[in-house]
Amino acid sequence: MTTETVIYLDVDDEITSAATRIRASQASRLALVVPPGSRIATSRMNFRLLAREAGRLGRRLAVVAPDAPSRALAAAAGLEVYASVGEYE
């Protein structure tokens, strides 16, 4: 059975808090909702590190971001990207 979780990040969340929330989830499929201006969305490497952590745990990670630059960085890191939670679901 596939379980899904949507994790809403705050603008000030650091990569460490996002990784902790990924580890805390028991869901096999996760979506990180990244708000515009998020610190995490400043680098493709941040998304790569989060993808690696999810993969290490056997979880599938997607990024939901309303702004195109954040989606582009996440896609460049190899993640599925969506513009809204509705689109993800």
XYZ file of N, CA, C and O in Angstrom:
356
model
N 0.842 -1.178 0.000
C 0.000 0.000 0.000
C 0.892 1.248 0.000
O 1.809 1.366 0.797
N 0.603 2.161 -0.880
C 1.367 3.400 -0.965
C 0.702 4.451 -0.088
O -0.484 4.695 -0.194
N 1.498 5.048 0.769
C 0.990 6.143 1.583
C 1.657 7.431 1.131
O 2.786 7.426 0.655
N 0.929 8.512 1.260
C 1.428 9.816 0.831
C 1.345 10.805 1.978
O 0.429 10.750 2.780
N 2.308 11.705 2.010
C 2.321 12.783 2.978
C 2.728 14.066 2.274
O 3.633 14.056 1.448
N 2.055 15.138 2.629
C 2.414 16.462 2.134
C 3.045 17.215 3.303
O 2.441 17.336 4.364
N 4.270 17.686 3.105
C 5.014 18.407 4.140
C 5.107 19.867 3.722
O 5.680 20.180 2.674
N 4.553 20.729 4.536
C 4.577 22.165 4.250
C 5.769 22.799 4.951
O 5.898 22.720 6.172
N 6.652 23.401 4.162
C 7.821 24.074 4.712
C 7.534 25.557 4.899
O 6.714 26.131 4.182
N 8.222 26.160 5.846
C 8.162 27.605 6.044
C 9.299 28.250 5.265
O 10.300 27.596 4.944
N 9.173 29.526 4.995
C 10.192 30.255 4.247
C 11.561 30.129 4.910
O 12.574 29.986 4.237
N 11.589 30.138 6.234
C 12.853 30.120 6.972
C 13.378 28.726 7.282
O 14.446 28.603 7.899
N 12.664 27.675 6.889
C 13.150 26.320 7.156
C 14.484 26.088 6.463
O 14.668 26.475 5.309
N 15.381 25.452 7.174
C 16.689 25.082 6.637
C 16.607 23.659 6.090
O 15.685 22.905 6.403
N 17.613 23.278 5.345
C 17.654 21.932 4.769
C 17.641 20.867 5.859
O 17.047 19.811 5.695
N 18.266 21.150 6.991
C 18.301 20.166 8.074
C 16.904 19.881 8.622
O 16.578 18.731 8.908
N 16.072 20.920 8.744
C 14.714 20.683 9.252
C 13.872 19.938 8.222
O 13.056 19.082 8.577
N 14.078 20.231 6.933
C 13.350 19.504 5.889
C 13.766 18.032 5.887
O 12.916 17.139 5.788
N 15.058 17.763 6.021
C 15.540 16.378 6.054
C 14.994 15.646 7.272
O 14.607 14.472 7.184
N 14.930 16.319 8.400
C 14.374 15.719 9.620
C 12.912 15.351 9.416
O 12.468 14.275 9.836
N 12.168 16.198 8.752
C 10.750 15.915 8.510
C 10.576 14.765 7.519
O 9.642 13.974 7.646
N 11.479 14.657 6.555
C 11.450 13.513 5.629
C 11.710 12.227 6.405
O 11.009 11.232 6.234
N 12.706 12.249 7.270
C 13.032 11.058 8.076
C 11.892 10.687 9.019
O 11.658 9.513 9.281
N 11.190 11.678 9.550
C 10.109 11.422 10.504
C 8.867 10.823 9.864
O 8.069 10.170 10.531
N 8.701 11.024 8.585
C 7.518 10.512 7.894
C 7.666 9.021 7.607
O 8.741 8.544 7.272
N 6.567 8.319 7.705
C 6.540 6.897 7.378
C 5.979 6.644 5.978
O 5.902 5.512 5.526
N 5.576 7.719 5.306
C 4.958 7.593 3.986
C 5.986 7.178 2.946
O 7.159 7.520 3.040
N 5.534 6.453 1.947
C 6.432 6.019 0.874
C 6.564 7.084 -0.216
O 7.516 7.083 -0.982
N 5.596 7.996 -0.259
C 5.625 9.087 -1.242
C 5.421 10.398 -0.506
O 4.443 10.549 0.232
N 6.355 11.329 -0.708
C 6.327 12.600 -0.001
C 6.312 13.762 -0.979
O 6.951 13.698 -2.033
N 5.633 14.817 -0.597
C 5.674 16.065 -1.357
C 6.101 17.170 -0.406
O 5.496 17.344 0.657
N 7.152 17.885 -0.768
C 7.572 19.058 -0.008
C 6.954 20.285 -0.660
O 7.189 20.533 -1.844
N 6.177 21.027 0.094
C 5.599 22.258 -0.412
C 6.550 23.387 -0.023
O 6.745 23.669 1.156
N 7.157 23.984 -1.033
C 8.187 24.997 -0.842
C 7.608 26.371 -1.181
O 7.256 26.624 -2.337
N 7.500 27.258 -0.185
C 6.918 28.573 -0.464
C 7.891 29.468 -1.241
O 9.109 29.259 -1.198
N 7.374 30.455 -1.952
C 8.251 31.401 -2.648
C 9.210 32.058 -1.647
O 8.808 32.401 -0.538
N 10.456 32.197 -2.038
C 11.456 32.809 -1.163
C 12.069 31.869 -0.152
O 12.838 32.283 0.704
N 11.744 30.588 -0.249
C 12.271 29.603 0.692
C 13.793 29.510 0.607
O 14.375 29.539 -0.474
N 14.430 29.361 1.754
C 15.889 29.182 1.794
C 16.305 27.904 1.071
O 17.368 27.837 0.479
N 15.476 26.903 1.144
C 15.799 25.620 0.513
C 15.848 25.756 -1.004
O 16.638 25.100 -1.668
N 15.033 26.645 -1.539
C 14.944 26.807 -2.995
C 16.015 27.737 -3.561
O 15.881 28.228 -4.669
N 17.084 27.953 -2.818
C 18.153 28.824 -3.311
C 19.232 28.054 -4.063
O 20.096 28.659 -4.678
N 19.161 26.720 -4.012
C 20.234 25.936 -4.624
C 19.725 24.579 -5.092
O 18.969 23.909 -4.381
N 20.183 24.182 -6.262
C 19.858 22.838 -6.765
C 20.442 21.780 -5.831
O 19.853 20.715 -5.629
N 21.593 22.079 -5.231
C 22.242 21.123 -4.332
C 21.344 20.805 -3.135
O 21.305 19.662 -2.682
N 20.622 21.783 -2.621
C 19.703 21.511 -1.516
C 18.678 20.458 -1.916
O 18.402 19.521 -1.164
N 18.119 20.607 -3.104
C 17.137 19.631 -3.577
C 17.793 18.270 -3.809
O 17.192 17.232 -3.531
N 19.022 18.257 -4.302
C 19.718 16.982 -4.519
C 19.951 16.260 -3.192
O 19.800 15.038 -3.107
N 20.337 17.013 -2.168
C 20.569 16.409 -0.852
C 19.273 15.838 -0.274
O 19.274 14.745 0.300
N 18.178 16.562 -0.436
C 16.892 16.059 0.054
C 16.451 14.835 -0.731
O 15.929 13.872 -0.159
N 16.670 14.847 -2.041
C 16.333 13.678 -2.867
C 17.157 12.473 -2.448
O 16.641 11.352 -2.374
N 18.429 12.690 -2.169
C 19.302 11.588 -1.736
C 18.835 11.010 -0.402
O 18.794 9.798 -0.223
N 18.446 11.894 0.524
C 17.961 11.432 1.828
C 16.678 10.618 1.668
O 16.532 9.550 2.257
N 15.751 11.109 0.849
C 14.505 10.368 0.623
C 14.807 9.021 -0.034
O 14.252 7.994 0.366
N 15.691 9.008 -1.012
C 16.048 7.764 -1.689
C 16.694 6.761 -0.757
O 16.428 5.570 -0.818
N 17.545 7.259 0.122
C 18.212 6.396 1.107
C 17.188 5.698 2.005
O 17.370 4.559 2.418
N 16.078 6.390 2.249
C 15.012 5.855 3.101
C 13.969 5.067 2.311
O 12.993 4.590 2.869
N 14.161 4.970 0.989
C 13.218 4.244 0.154
C 11.931 5.000 -0.093
O 10.882 4.393 -0.320
N 12.025 6.320 -0.053
C 10.834 7.146 -0.264
C 10.956 7.934 -1.554
O 12.034 8.314 -1.957
N 9.822 8.182 -2.170
C 9.776 8.964 -3.414
C 9.414 10.398 -3.060
O 8.407 10.645 -2.388
N 10.238 11.338 -3.509
C 10.067 12.740 -3.141
C 9.672 13.584 -4.348
O 10.238 13.435 -5.431
N 8.708 14.464 -4.127
C 8.301 15.446 -5.132
C 8.336 16.818 -4.480
O 8.283 16.936 -3.253
N 8.433 17.843 -5.302
C 8.435 19.216 -4.805
C 7.241 19.953 -5.393
O 6.994 19.893 -6.600
N 6.503 20.626 -4.520
C 5.397 21.478 -4.931
C 5.838 22.908 -4.660
O 6.163 23.262 -3.521
N 5.916 23.705 -5.712
C 6.346 25.100 -5.570
C 5.554 25.967 -6.545
O 5.507 25.665 -7.734
N 4.948 27.028 -6.048
C 4.167 27.884 -6.937
C 5.024 28.711 -7.891
O 4.540 29.142 -8.920
N 6.300 28.913 -7.551
C 7.148 29.750 -8.405
C 8.033 28.902 -9.320
O 8.603 27.899 -8.908
N 8.115 29.335 -10.558
C 8.855 28.600 -11.589
C 10.341 28.409 -11.276
O 10.875 27.329 -11.531
N 11.044 29.401 -10.712
C 12.469 29.186 -10.426
C 12.713 28.034 -9.439
O 13.647 27.244 -9.618
N 11.872 27.913 -8.428
C 12.019 26.805 -7.468
C 11.754 25.473 -8.150
O 12.477 24.497 -7.923
N 10.723 25.424 -8.986
C 10.428 24.188 -9.710
C 11.580 23.820 -10.637
O 11.944 22.655 -10.755
N 12.180 24.811 -11.280
C 13.294 24.547 -12.194
C 14.492 23.965 -11.451
O 15.126 23.016 -11.929
N 14.798 24.505 -10.285
C 15.917 23.972 -9.495
C 15.642 22.543 -9.042
O 16.517 21.682 -9.104
N 14.419 22.290 -8.593
C 14.060 20.943 -8.144
C 14.094 19.962 -9.315
O 14.585 18.837 -9.172
N 13.590 20.377 -10.460
C 13.609 19.506 -11.644
C 15.041 19.227 -12.081
O 15.372 18.099 -12.468
N 15.906 20.236 -11.990
C 17.315 20.050 -12.349
C 18.005 19.065 -11.410
O 18.995 18.432 -11.785
N 17.461 18.923 -10.208
C 17.996 17.961 -9.245
C 17.380 16.574 -9.439
O 17.672 15.651 -8.691
N 16.501 16.438 -10.439
C 15.916 15.142 -10.750
C 14.631 14.814 -10.031
O 14.195 13.659 -10.030
N 14.011 15.802 -9.405
C 12.777 15.561 -8.666
C 11.549 15.837 -9.524
O 11.596 16.644 -10.453
N 10.456 15.178 -9.170
C 9.162 15.496 -9.774
C 8.759 16.860 -9.242
O 8.973 17.151 -8.064
N 8.165 17.687 -10.089
C 7.756 19.013 -9.634
C 6.308 19.290 -10.015
O 5.825 18.828 -11.052
N 5.644 20.042 -9.153
C 4.248 20.411 -9.353
C 4.064 21.863 -8.927
O 4.752 22.336 -8.010
N 3.128 22.548 -9.544
C 2.872 23.946 -9.229
C 1.922 24.111 -8.037
O 1.888 25.163 -7.416
N 1.146 23.061 -7.729
C 0.194 23.153 -6.623
C -0.002 21.770 -6.005
O 0.289 20.751 -6.634
N -0.533 21.758 -4.802
C -0.824 20.487 -4.144
C -1.893 19.733 -4.926
O -1.828 18.509 -5.078
N -2.864 20.451 -5.464
C -3.907 19.823 -6.271
C -3.337 19.108 -7.478
O -3.774 18.013 -7.829
N -2.362 19.726 -8.116
C -1.702 19.094 -9.272
C -0.944 17.843 -8.843
O -0.941 16.831 -9.544
N -0.323 17.890 -7.666
C 0.405 16.733 -7.133
C -0.549 15.577 -6.853
O -0.266 14.438 -7.177
N -1.683 15.891 -6.256
C -2.633 14.844 -5.868
C -3.313 14.279 -7.087
O -3.676 13.184 -7.196
